[in-house]
Amino acid sequence: MTGQGAATVLVFAGLDPSGGAGIAADITAIAALGAHALPIVTALTVQDHERVHAVEPVDAVLLARQAQALMAVTRIDAVKIGIPGNRANAEAIAAIITMLRARQPQLPVVLDPVLASGHGDALARGDARAALAPLLALASVATPNLGEAAALDLAACRHVLVTGGHGEGADVINRCGHWSWRWPRLPGAFHGSGCTLAAAIAACLARGDTLEAALGTAQEYVHQSLATAFSIGPGQSIPRRFLSTFTR
């Protein structure tokens, strides 16, 4: 018996062996919000929940073949992009999105424009800003933190949600155009919060939510995930992405 169709999100992200960030974070966040992830790994990493020691981008041809196999038989309702790993992968992802947009002009694309880990460790081969360049103009929504927003030219992005988690003060203030959201600042540091937010937004857009609703729901979900985060060792905590009380 065939089940009901699920909203799908094509995900491009790196593999984090700690399970705290990258593609593992994306899969769980997307599932928690009622959509289904179609995960394509852009890079293998040597890292834990604190530091990144090495990044090995996958072959761009293999990345493209994986996406093309999915595109041939699967409806894709949104795209989420994390680290491309290098410029070649970013160009391959850009070509895939261009093909998808040829048949789905309004396809939502959410870009988490990661330049480095929370400790400043590199997450791409070569210049991280150059690696992201082919993707910026294709993003329906980009989700930079304050440092990324200052370092990148995001003028080509349709919508930019600047997150205030790296700021100061009692509250975190996130802004997107004329919209703003205020959340109580939580103690401690978290691994994968940016991945979680971008994936959650993509899941909501894949479900058919309006942009404003998707941004609000995703932020509420992330705040709850961080408020109930858990530890797997000294240092940053892991967001609890499966929330029994989150029903939006």
PDB file of C-alpha atoms in Angstrom, residues 14-26 28 47-50 190-196 226 230 232 236-241:
ATOM      1  CA  GLY A  14      29.210  18.018   5.098  1.00  0.00           C
ATOM      2  CA  LEU A  15      29.396  14.904   7.255  1.00  0.00           C
ATOM      3  CA  ASP A  16      30.187  15.628  10.921  1.00  0.00           C
ATOM      4  CA  PRO A  17      31.180  12.418  12.778  1.00  0.00           C
ATOM      5  CA  SER A  18      29.962  13.894  16.078  1.00  0.00           C
ATOM      6  CA  GLY A  19      26.420  14.026  14.710  1.00  0.00           C
ATOM      7  CA  GLY A  20      26.055  17.544  16.068  1.00  0.00           C
ATOM      8  CA  ALA A  21      26.204  19.548  12.855  1.00  0.00           C
ATOM      9  CA  GLY A  22      26.181  19.094   9.101  1.00  0.00           C
ATOM     10  CA  ILE A  23      24.079  16.512   7.343  1.00  0.00           C
ATOM     11  CA  ALA A  24      23.116  14.626  10.510  1.00  0.00           C
ATOM     12  CA  ALA A  25      21.715  17.816  12.012  1.00  0.00           C
ATOM     13  CA  ASP A  26      19.851  18.579   8.798  1.00  0.00           C
ATOM     14  CA  THR A  28      16.947  15.204  12.108  1.00  0.00           C
ATOM     15  CA  GLN A  47      36.014  16.668  13.652  1.00  0.00           C
ATOM     16  CA  ASP A  48      34.345  16.341  17.015  1.00  0.00           C
ATOM     17  CA  HIS A  49      31.761  18.593  18.619  1.00  0.00           C
ATOM     18  CA  GLU A  50      34.467  21.180  19.372  1.00  0.00           C
ATOM     19  CA  PHE A 190      26.017  24.942  20.921  1.00  0.00           C
ATOM     20  CA  HIS A 191      27.286  22.814  18.042  1.00  0.00           C
ATOM     21  CA  GLY A 192      25.148  22.887  14.912  1.00  0.00           C
ATOM     22  CA  SER A 193      22.647  25.600  15.753  1.00  0.00           C
ATOM     23  CA  GLY A 194      23.084  27.279  12.350  1.00  0.00           C
ATOM     24  CA  CYS A 195      22.616  24.013  10.471  1.00  0.00           C
ATOM     25  CA  THR A 196      19.493  23.334  12.505  1.00  0.00           C
ATOM     26  CA  LEU A 226      18.920  24.684  22.323  1.00  0.00           C
ATOM     27  CA  PHE A 230      22.554  17.724  25.800  1.00  0.00           C
ATOM     28  CA  ILE A 232      28.397  14.312  24.618  1.00  0.00           C
ATOM     29  CA  GLN A 236      29.655  22.694  23.126  1.00  0.00           C
ATOM     30  CA  SER A 237      26.263  21.089  23.670  1.00  0.00           C
ATOM     31  CA  ILE A 238      24.208  19.327  20.992  1.00  0.00           C
ATOM     32  CA  PRO A 239      20.735  20.701  20.193  1.00  0.00           C
ATOM     33  CA  ARG A 240      17.958  18.251  21.027  1.00  0.00           C
ATOM     34  CA  ARG A 241      16.317  18.224  17.615  1.00  0.00           C
TER      35      ARG A 241
END
